[in-house]
Every structure is written in structure tokens, then in C-alpha cells.
PDB file of C-alpha atoms and ligand atoms in Angstrom:
ATOM      1  CA  MET A  11       0.086  -0.085   0.005  1.00 48.00           C
ATOM      2  CA  ALA A  12       3.009   2.284   0.051  1.00 57.00           C
ATOM      3  CA  ASN A  13       2.775   5.418  -2.062  1.00 87.00           C
ATOM      4  CA  LYS A  14      -0.817   5.285  -2.509  1.00 97.00           C
ATOM      5  CA  THR A  15      -2.721   8.414  -1.782  1.00 98.00           C
ATOM      6  CA  ARG A  16      -4.974   8.270   1.145  1.00 98.00           C
ATOM      7  CA  ILE A  17      -8.459   9.313   0.359  1.00 98.00           C
ATOM      8  CA  GLY A  18     -11.057  10.520   3.033  1.00 99.00           C
ATOM      9  CA  ILE A  19     -14.746  10.050   2.014  1.00 98.00           C
ATOM     10  CA  LEU A  20     -17.056  12.457   3.522  1.00 98.00           C
ATOM     11  CA  LEU A  21     -20.922  11.442   3.056  1.00 98.00           C
ATOM     12  CA  SER A  22     -24.373  12.064   4.611  1.00 98.00           C
ATOM     13  CA  GLY A  23     -26.377   9.223   3.205  1.00 98.00           C
ATOM     14  CA  ARG A  24     -26.621   6.344   0.621  1.00 98.00           C
ATOM     15  CA  GLY A  25     -23.013   6.459  -0.372  1.00 98.00           C
ATOM     16  CA  SER A  26     -23.411   5.146  -3.961  1.00 98.00           C
ATOM     17  CA  ASN A  27     -20.586   7.348  -5.277  1.00 98.00           C
ATOM     18  CA  PHE A  28     -18.485   6.088  -2.382  1.00 98.00           C
ATOM     19  CA  VAL A  29     -19.172   2.546  -3.315  1.00 98.00           C
ATOM     20  CA  ALA A  30     -18.353   3.132  -6.949  1.00 98.00           C
ATOM     21  CA  ILE A  31     -15.061   4.782  -5.914  1.00 98.00           C
ATOM     22  CA  ALA A  32     -14.261   1.856  -3.508  1.00 98.00           C
ATOM     23  CA  ASN A  33     -15.071  -0.676  -6.340  1.00 98.00           C
ATOM     24  CA  ASN A  34     -12.655   0.973  -8.723  1.00 98.00           C
ATOM     25  CA  ILE A  35      -9.957   1.195  -6.163  1.00 98.00           C
ATOM     26  CA  ASP A  36     -10.406  -2.557  -5.435  1.00 98.00           C
ATOM     27  CA  ALA A  37     -10.305  -3.146  -9.273  1.00 98.00           C
ATOM     28  CA  GLU A  38      -7.211  -0.975  -9.657  1.00 97.00           C
ATOM     29  CA  VAL A  39      -9.234   1.390 -12.147  1.00 98.00           C
ATOM     30  CA  ILE A  40      -7.984   3.806  -9.668  1.00 98.00           C
ATOM     31  CA  PRO A  41      -4.451   2.412  -9.117  1.00 96.00           C
ATOM     32  CA  ASN A  42      -2.734   4.974  -7.001  1.00 95.00           C
ATOM     33  CA  ALA A  43      -5.143   5.526  -4.120  1.00 98.00           C
ATOM     34  CA  GLU A  44      -6.635   3.853  -0.966  1.00 98.00           C
ATOM     35  CA  ILE A  45      -9.688   4.794   1.219  1.00 98.00           C
ATOM     36  CA  SER A  46      -8.411   5.510   4.626  1.00 98.00           C
ATOM     37  CA  VAL A  47     -11.670   6.636   6.399  1.00 98.00           C
ATOM     38  CA  VAL A  48     -15.273   7.176   5.629  1.00 98.00           C
ATOM     39  CA  ILE A  49     -16.945   9.955   7.676  1.00 98.00           C
ATOM     40  CA  SER A  50     -20.620  10.906   7.903  1.00 98.00           C
ATOM     41  CA  ASN A  51     -22.184  13.861   9.598  1.00 98.00           C
ATOM     42  CA  LYS A  52     -25.408  12.079  10.176  1.00 98.00           C
ATOM     43  CA  PRO A  53     -26.147   9.017  12.062  1.00 97.00           C
ATOM     44  CA  ASN A  54     -27.181   5.579  10.900  1.00 96.00           C
ATOM     45  CA  THR A  55     -26.305   6.249   7.181  1.00 98.00           C
ATOM     46  CA  GLN A  56     -26.236   3.577   4.495  1.00 98.00           C
ATOM     47  CA  GLY A  57     -22.879   4.784   3.458  1.00 98.00           C
ATOM     48  CA  ILE A  58     -21.359   4.118   6.844  1.00 98.00           C
ATOM     49  CA  GLN A  59     -22.849   0.664   7.174  1.00 98.00           C
ATOM     50  CA  THR A  60     -21.515  -0.217   3.740  1.00 98.00           C
ATOM     51  CA  ALA A  61     -17.942   1.070   4.644  1.00 98.00           C
ATOM     52  CA  GLN A  62     -18.101  -1.082   7.828  1.00 98.00           C
ATOM     53  CA  GLU A  63     -19.237  -4.082   5.944  1.00 98.00           C
ATOM     54  CA  ARG A  64     -16.083  -3.541   3.593  1.00 98.00           C
ATOM     55  CA  GLY A  65     -13.708  -3.377   6.498  1.00 98.00           C
ATOM     56  CA  LEU A  66     -13.023   0.246   6.266  1.00 98.00           C
ATOM     57  CA  GLN A  67     -12.388   2.655   8.993  1.00 98.00           C
ATOM     58  CA  THR A  68     -15.443   4.862   9.774  1.00 98.00           C
ATOM     59  CA  ALA A  69     -16.369   7.908  11.966  1.00 98.00           C
ATOM     60  CA  VAL A  70     -19.737   9.736  12.668  1.00 98.00           C
ATOM     61  CA  VAL A  71     -19.317  13.339  13.565  1.00 98.00           C
ATOM     62  CA  ILE A  72     -22.762  14.712  13.953  1.00 98.00           C
ATOM     63  CA  SER A  73     -23.385  18.257  12.612  1.00 97.00           C
ATOM     64  CA  ARG A  74     -26.928  18.956  13.771  1.00 96.00           C
ATOM     65  CA  GLY A  75     -27.144  21.010  16.825  1.00 96.00           C
ATOM     66  CA  ARG A  76     -23.440  21.939  16.936  1.00 95.00           C
ATOM     67  CA  PRO A  77     -21.381  24.976  16.038  1.00 96.00           C
ATOM     68  CA  ARG A  78     -19.981  24.445  12.465  1.00 96.00           C
ATOM     69  CA  SER A  79     -16.548  25.083  13.688  1.00 97.00           C
ATOM     70  CA  ASP A  80     -16.545  22.370  16.378  1.00 97.00           C
ATOM     71  CA  GLN A  81     -17.834  19.763  14.006  1.00 98.00           C
ATOM     72  CA  GLU A  82     -15.305  20.654  11.385  1.00 98.00           C
ATOM     73  CA  ARG A  83     -12.327  20.695  13.556  1.00 98.00           C
ATOM     74  CA  GLU A  84     -13.246  17.181  14.564  1.00 98.00           C
ATOM     75  CA  VAL A  85     -13.602  16.015  10.911  1.00 98.00           C
ATOM     76  CA  VAL A  86     -10.361  17.542   9.925  1.00 98.00           C
ATOM     77  CA  ALA A  87      -8.503  16.156  13.002  1.00 98.00           C
ATOM     78  CA  ILE A  88      -9.675  12.666  11.951  1.00 98.00           C
ATOM     79  CA  LEU A  89      -8.760  13.194   8.234  1.00 98.00           C
ATOM     80  CA  LYS A  90      -5.316  14.283   9.368  1.00 98.00           C
ATOM     81  CA  ALA A  91      -4.846  11.525  11.824  1.00 98.00           C
ATOM     82  CA  PHE A  92      -5.413   8.993   9.054  1.00 98.00           C
ATOM     83  CA  GLY A  93      -2.987  10.820   6.736  1.00 98.00           C
ATOM     84  CA  VAL A  94      -5.583  11.799   4.361  1.00 98.00           C
ATOM     85  CA  LYS A  95      -4.511  13.735   1.180  1.00 98.00           C
ATOM     86  CA  LEU A  96      -7.388  13.875  -0.990  1.00 98.00           C
ATOM     87  CA  VAL A  97     -10.892  14.478   0.418  1.00 98.00           C
ATOM     88  CA  CYS A  98     -13.770  13.326  -1.616  1.00 98.00           C
ATOM     89  CA  LEU A  99     -17.253  14.669  -0.883  1.00 98.00           C
ATOM     90  CA  ALA A 100     -19.748  12.068  -1.927  1.00 98.00           C
ATOM     91  CA  GLY A 101     -23.148  13.160  -1.125  1.00 97.00           C
ATOM     92  CA  TYR A 102     -21.946  15.290   1.873  1.00 97.00           C
ATOM     93  CA  MET A 103     -24.923  17.728   2.429  1.00 94.00           C
ATOM     94  CA  ARG A 104     -22.906  20.231   4.206  1.00 94.00           C
ATOM     95  CA  LEU A 105     -21.204  23.314   3.006  1.00 94.00           C
ATOM     96  CA  LEU A 106     -17.467  23.516   4.160  1.00 97.00           C
ATOM     97  CA  SER A 107     -16.315  26.729   5.642  1.00 97.00           C
ATOM     98  CA  PRO A 108     -13.366  28.658   4.112  1.00 97.00           C
ATOM     99  CA  TRP A 109     -11.153  27.433   7.230  1.00 98.00           C
ATOM    100  CA  PHE A 110     -11.903  23.557   6.229  1.00 98.00           C
ATOM    101  CA  VAL A 111     -11.140  24.257   2.505  1.00 98.00           C
ATOM    102  CA  GLN A 112      -7.681  25.822   3.390  1.00 97.00           C
ATOM    103  CA  GLN A 113      -6.780  22.635   5.388  1.00 98.00           C
ATOM    104  CA  PHE A 114      -6.677  20.727   2.132  1.00 98.00           C
ATOM    105  CA  PRO A 115      -5.791  23.334  -0.587  1.00 94.00           C
ATOM    106  CA  ASN A 116      -6.977  22.038  -4.097  1.00 94.00           C
ATOM    107  CA  ARG A 117      -7.362  18.627  -2.531  1.00 97.00           C
ATOM    108  CA  ILE A 118     -11.152  18.606  -1.984  1.00 98.00           C
ATOM    109  CA  LEU A 119     -13.347  17.247  -4.702  1.00 98.00           C
ATOM    110  CA  ASN A 120     -17.194  17.379  -4.907  1.00 98.00           C
ATOM    111  CA  ILE A 121     -19.758  15.946  -7.216  1.00 98.00           C
ATOM    112  CA  HIS A 122     -22.715  17.679  -8.260  1.00 98.00           C
ATOM    113  CA  PRO A 123     -25.789  16.343 -10.282  1.00 98.00           C
ATOM    114  CA  ALA A 124     -25.864  19.101 -12.816  1.00 98.00           C
ATOM    115  CA  LEU A 125     -23.657  20.577 -15.450  1.00 98.00           C
ATOM    116  CA  LEU A 126     -22.089  23.492 -13.415  1.00 98.00           C
ATOM    117  CA  PRO A 127     -22.236  26.593 -13.385  1.00 97.00           C
ATOM    118  CA  ALA A 128     -25.886  25.659 -14.241  1.00 98.00           C
ATOM    119  CA  PHE A 129     -28.138  24.682 -11.299  1.00 98.00           C
ATOM    120  CA  PRO A 130     -25.682  24.788  -8.354  1.00 97.00           C
ATOM    121  CA  GLY A 131     -27.308  24.040  -4.844  1.00 96.00           C
ATOM    122  CA  ASN A 132     -29.499  21.416  -3.201  1.00 95.00           C
ATOM    123  CA  HIS A 133     -32.293  21.111  -5.810  1.00 97.00           C
ATOM    124  CA  ALA A 134     -30.362  20.581  -9.173  1.00 98.00           C
ATOM    125  CA  HIS A 135     -32.778  18.033 -10.450  1.00 98.00           C
ATOM    126  CA  ARG A 136     -35.818  20.054  -9.734  1.00 98.00           C
ATOM    127  CA  ASP A 137     -34.086  23.157 -11.267  1.00 98.00           C
ATOM    128  CA  THR A 138     -33.040  21.225 -14.175  1.00 98.00           C
ATOM    129  CA  LEU A 139     -36.511  20.225 -14.944  1.00 98.00           C
ATOM    130  CA  ALA A 140     -38.185  23.598 -14.108  1.00 98.00           C
ATOM    131  CA  HIS A 141     -35.932  25.238 -16.764  1.00 98.00           C
ATOM    132  CA  GLY A 142     -36.789  22.674 -19.537  1.00 97.00           C
ATOM    133  CA  VAL A 143     -33.169  22.062 -20.464  1.00 97.00           C
ATOM    134  CA  LYS A 144     -32.486  19.310 -22.782  1.00 98.00           C
ATOM    135  CA  ILE A 145     -29.084  18.113 -21.627  1.00 98.00           C
ATOM    136  CA  SER A 146     -28.010  17.833 -18.004  1.00 98.00           C
ATOM    137  CA  GLY A 147     -25.440  15.580 -16.388  1.00 98.00           C
ATOM    138  CA  CYS A 148     -22.889  15.765 -13.580  1.00 98.00           C
ATOM    139  CA  THR A 149     -19.772  17.660 -12.600  1.00 98.00           C
ATOM    140  CA  VAL A 150     -16.850  16.782 -10.419  1.00 98.00           C
ATOM    141  CA  HIS A 151     -14.923  19.896  -9.332  1.00 97.00           C
ATOM    142  CA  LEU A 152     -12.390  21.178  -6.781  1.00 96.00           C
ATOM    143  CA  VAL A 153     -14.040  22.709  -3.864  1.00 97.00           C
ATOM    144  CA  ASP A 154     -13.297  26.418  -3.016  1.00 95.00           C
ATOM    145  CA  GLU A 155     -14.949  28.721  -0.507  1.00 93.00           C
ATOM    146  CA  GLU A 156     -18.203  29.072  -2.604  1.00 93.00           C
ATOM    147  CA  CYS A 157     -20.916  26.478  -3.034  1.00 94.00           C
ATOM    148  CA  ASP A 158     -20.536  24.301  -6.086  1.00 95.00           C
ATOM    149  CA  HIS A 159     -18.241  26.576  -7.656  1.00 93.00           C
ATOM    150  CA  GLY A 160     -14.466  25.496  -7.758  1.00 93.00           C
ATOM    151  CA  PRO A 161     -12.509  24.435 -10.867  1.00 94.00           C
ATOM    152  CA  ILE A 162     -14.255  21.891 -13.109  1.00 95.00           C
ATOM    153  CA  ILE A 163     -12.341  18.679 -13.550  1.00 95.00           C
ATOM    154  CA  VAL A 164     -14.814  16.279 -15.372  1.00 96.00           C
ATOM    155  CA  GLN A 165     -18.264  16.567 -16.673  1.00 98.00           C
ATOM    156  CA  ARG A 166     -20.445  13.785 -18.207  1.00 98.00           C
ATOM    157  CA  SER A 167     -23.905  14.615 -19.971  1.00 98.00           C
ATOM    158  CA  VAL A 168     -27.154  12.951 -20.131  1.00 98.00           C
ATOM    159  CA  PRO A 169     -30.468  13.728 -22.249  1.00 98.00           C
ATOM    160  CA  VAL A 170     -33.344  15.168 -20.414  1.00 98.00           C
ATOM    161  CA  HIS A 171     -36.638  13.769 -21.669  1.00 98.00           C
ATOM    162  CA  ASP A 172     -40.121  15.640 -21.438  1.00 97.00           C
ATOM    163  CA  SER A 173     -41.324  12.754 -19.345  1.00 98.00           C
ATOM    164  CA  ASP A 174     -38.577  12.815 -16.743  1.00 98.00           C
ATOM    165  CA  THR A 175     -39.418  12.961 -13.132  1.00 98.00           C
ATOM    166  CA  GLU A 176     -36.821  14.120 -10.608  1.00 98.00           C
ATOM    167  CA  GLN A 177     -36.438  10.576  -9.752  1.00 98.00           C
ATOM    168  CA  ILE A 178     -35.903   9.182 -13.221  1.00 98.00           C
ATOM    169  CA  LEU A 179     -33.525  11.972 -14.004  1.00 98.00           C
ATOM    170  CA  SER A 180     -31.502  11.656 -10.988  1.00 98.00           C
ATOM    171  CA  GLU A 181     -31.052   7.854 -11.630  1.00 98.00           C
ATOM    172  CA  ARG A 182     -29.790   8.579 -15.205  1.00 98.00           C
ATOM    173  CA  ILE A 183     -27.356  11.147 -13.924  1.00 98.00           C
ATOM    174  CA  LEU A 184     -26.312   8.964 -10.992  1.00 98.00           C
ATOM    175  CA  GLN A 185     -24.967   6.231 -13.570  1.00 98.00           C
ATOM    176  CA  GLU A 186     -22.599   9.075 -14.965  1.00 98.00           C
ATOM    177  CA  GLU A 187     -21.671  10.312 -11.554  1.00 98.00           C
ATOM    178  CA  HIS A 188     -20.328   6.770 -10.699  1.00 98.00           C
ATOM    179  CA  LEU A 189     -17.898   7.030 -13.833  1.00 98.00           C
ATOM    180  CA  ALA A 190     -17.067  10.802 -13.497  1.00 98.00           C
ATOM    181  CA  TYR A 191     -15.770  10.545  -9.905  1.00 98.00           C
ATOM    182  CA  THR A 192     -13.242   7.783 -10.850  1.00 98.00           C
ATOM    183  CA  GLU A 193     -12.151   9.837 -13.871  1.00 97.00           C
ATOM    184  CA  ALA A 194     -11.674  13.001 -11.716  1.00 97.00           C
ATOM    185  CA  ILE A 195      -9.735  11.282  -9.037  1.00 98.00           C
ATOM    186  CA  ASN A 196      -7.348   9.662 -11.603  1.00 97.00           C
ATOM    187  CA  ILE A 197      -6.814  13.251 -13.291  1.00 95.00           C
ATOM    188  CA  VAL A 198      -6.150  14.821  -9.964  1.00 96.00           C
ATOM    189  CA  LEU A 199      -3.722  12.003  -8.760  1.00 95.00           C
ATOM    190  CA  ASP A 200      -1.890  12.033 -12.080  1.00 92.00           C
ATOM    191  CA  GLY A 201      -1.279  15.746 -11.463  1.00 87.00           C
ATOM    192  CA  THR A 202      -0.594  16.568 -15.062  1.00 78.00           C
ATOM    193  CA  PHE A 203      -2.472  19.688 -15.123  1.00 78.00           C
ATOM    194  CA  LYS A 204      -2.379  23.313 -14.537  1.00 82.00           C
ATOM    195  CA  LEU A 205      -4.996  25.000 -12.409  1.00 84.00           C
ATOM    196  CA  ALA A 206      -6.807  27.567 -14.314  1.00 82.00           C
ATOM    197  CA  PRO A 207      -9.483  29.968 -12.365  1.00 78.00           C
ATOM    198  CA  ARG A 208     -12.442  27.633 -13.298  1.00 77.00           C
ATOM    199  CA  HIS A 209     -11.020  24.419 -14.679  1.00 79.00           C
ATOM    200  CA  LEU A 210      -8.026  22.339 -14.886  1.00 81.00           C
ATOM    201  CA  ALA A 211      -5.922  22.863 -18.069  1.00 83.00           C
ATOM    202  CA  LYS A 212      -3.948  20.042 -19.584  1.00 76.00           C
ATOM    203  CA  GLY A 213      -0.267  20.369 -18.230  1.00 71.00           C
TER     204      GLY A 213
HETATM  205  C1  GRF B  20     -25.460  12.467  -5.749  1.00 77.80           C
HETATM  206  O1  GRF B  20     -26.400  12.842  -6.683  1.00 77.80           O
HETATM  207  C2  GRF B  20     -24.411  13.621  -5.696  1.00 77.80           C
HETATM  208  O2  GRF B  20     -24.372  14.270  -6.911  1.00 77.80           O
HETATM  209  C3  GRF B  20     -24.965  14.707  -4.748  1.00 77.80           C
HETATM  210  O3  GRF B  20     -25.447  13.826  -3.713  1.00 77.80           O
HETATM  211  C4  GRF B  20     -25.949  12.573  -4.145  1.00 77.80           C
HETATM  212  C5  GRF B  20     -25.207  11.457  -3.454  1.00 77.80           C
HETATM  213  O4  GRF B  20     -25.694  10.158  -3.870  1.00 77.80           O
HETATM  214  N1  GRF B  20     -24.054  15.471  -4.281  1.00 77.80           N
HETATM  215  P1  GRF B  20     -24.926   8.942  -3.149  1.00 77.80           P
HETATM  216  O5  GRF B  20     -25.043   9.146  -1.585  1.00 77.80           O
HETATM  217  O6  GRF B  20     -23.515   8.928  -3.498  1.00 77.80           O
HETATM  218  O7  GRF B  20     -25.506   7.731  -3.646  1.00 77.80           O
END
């Protein structure tokens, strides 16, 4: 396991993106990384249960009812204790403070179920359907101090059909999310890019 980049996964629920990443690490589609710890800010999540079944280290650091700074300090302390060098937000329903972002400069990834900069925020599928766009998809980006905003690493597109519901559209996009996150991790770990203000340029 020497020389593998240690990944910390943050999630709040189902964890299907986490599972896709874990499967691709096991299959060496992501050859240069390992998952060191999976952290949830909510209790009793499917994601944490799955991580435990896979024999991974887990932690639950509840966010509800606590000052943001306390919860974040605890999460960052755990990530650093595990030697995490790349943080992957995988359905982590919590905006990170600038302090948190600065703990891992250009080393925090997020996945969003729309083609950013269109439809940021918590209602991407609803907003996509409400605007009647014909193409949507997902975006993996570096996390900066603004919500769903940092440099774009990978996007994958899907058609939007007139008959789509939020559920149907989200399932179609999710299939692409599971591919996009792996592509993005490999690009970041490969390191042959230059950071442009809003995207990664070929190095
Ligand atoms: C995904 O749609 C992701 O884009 C969004 O939250 C959802 C998480 O799904 N940020 P899962 O927990 O990975 O299954």
C-alpha cells in the first residue's frame, strides 16, 4: 500500500458514489489510491454501514445542533490523523467553511448532479426540469470557498426527456456520476494539469 494516496470520504447518506470509488480502487481502475476513512455527519447512514461491511475505518461526526467550527475541527482532525491527502465529498450535504477548505488546498473534490455552473445548490434536478433544459449531467470539481463553484475537473452529460421526473432524471445522472468521480480522481492524482481559475488545463 506504500505510495498510495490516502483518500477520506465524507458522506451524509446512501453512499453510492463512495461504493463506485471503492469498487474502482479494488479493481485498480484507480490504481494509486486507497480509502483511509469514511466519515458521515449524520447517524445511521447506509454509506457508513456499507463502509463497515467492507472493513473500512469509519467515523460519525454529527453536525446537527453543534457549532459548525466544532464539527469541522473534529472532522479535519480525523482526516489528518488518518494521513488523508485527498478528500472526496460524496453526497456530503454540508457546506464547508473557508477554514476547512484551506486545510486541504486544491485537494477536496465534490460531485454535483448538474452541469455547473448551471443549477448549483440542493435542488439541481428540480431546477433542471423547471428550466426545461434538454441536456444535463454531472460535474466533479475542486471545492473552493463558494458553493458548487470551484474549478471543473470532469463533466458527463445525459439527455433530459419531457417525461422525466426528478427520480428518473437523478437515476440517469447517477450512472454517470459513478464514472465521473473515478475519472476525476485519476486526473487529480496524475497531477499533469495546470490550475486555471475555473477548470484544470492540460499540463
Ligand atoms: C449525488 O447525486 C451527488 O451528486 C450529490 O448527492 C448525491 C449523493 O448520492 N452531491 P450517493 O450518496 O453518492 O448515492
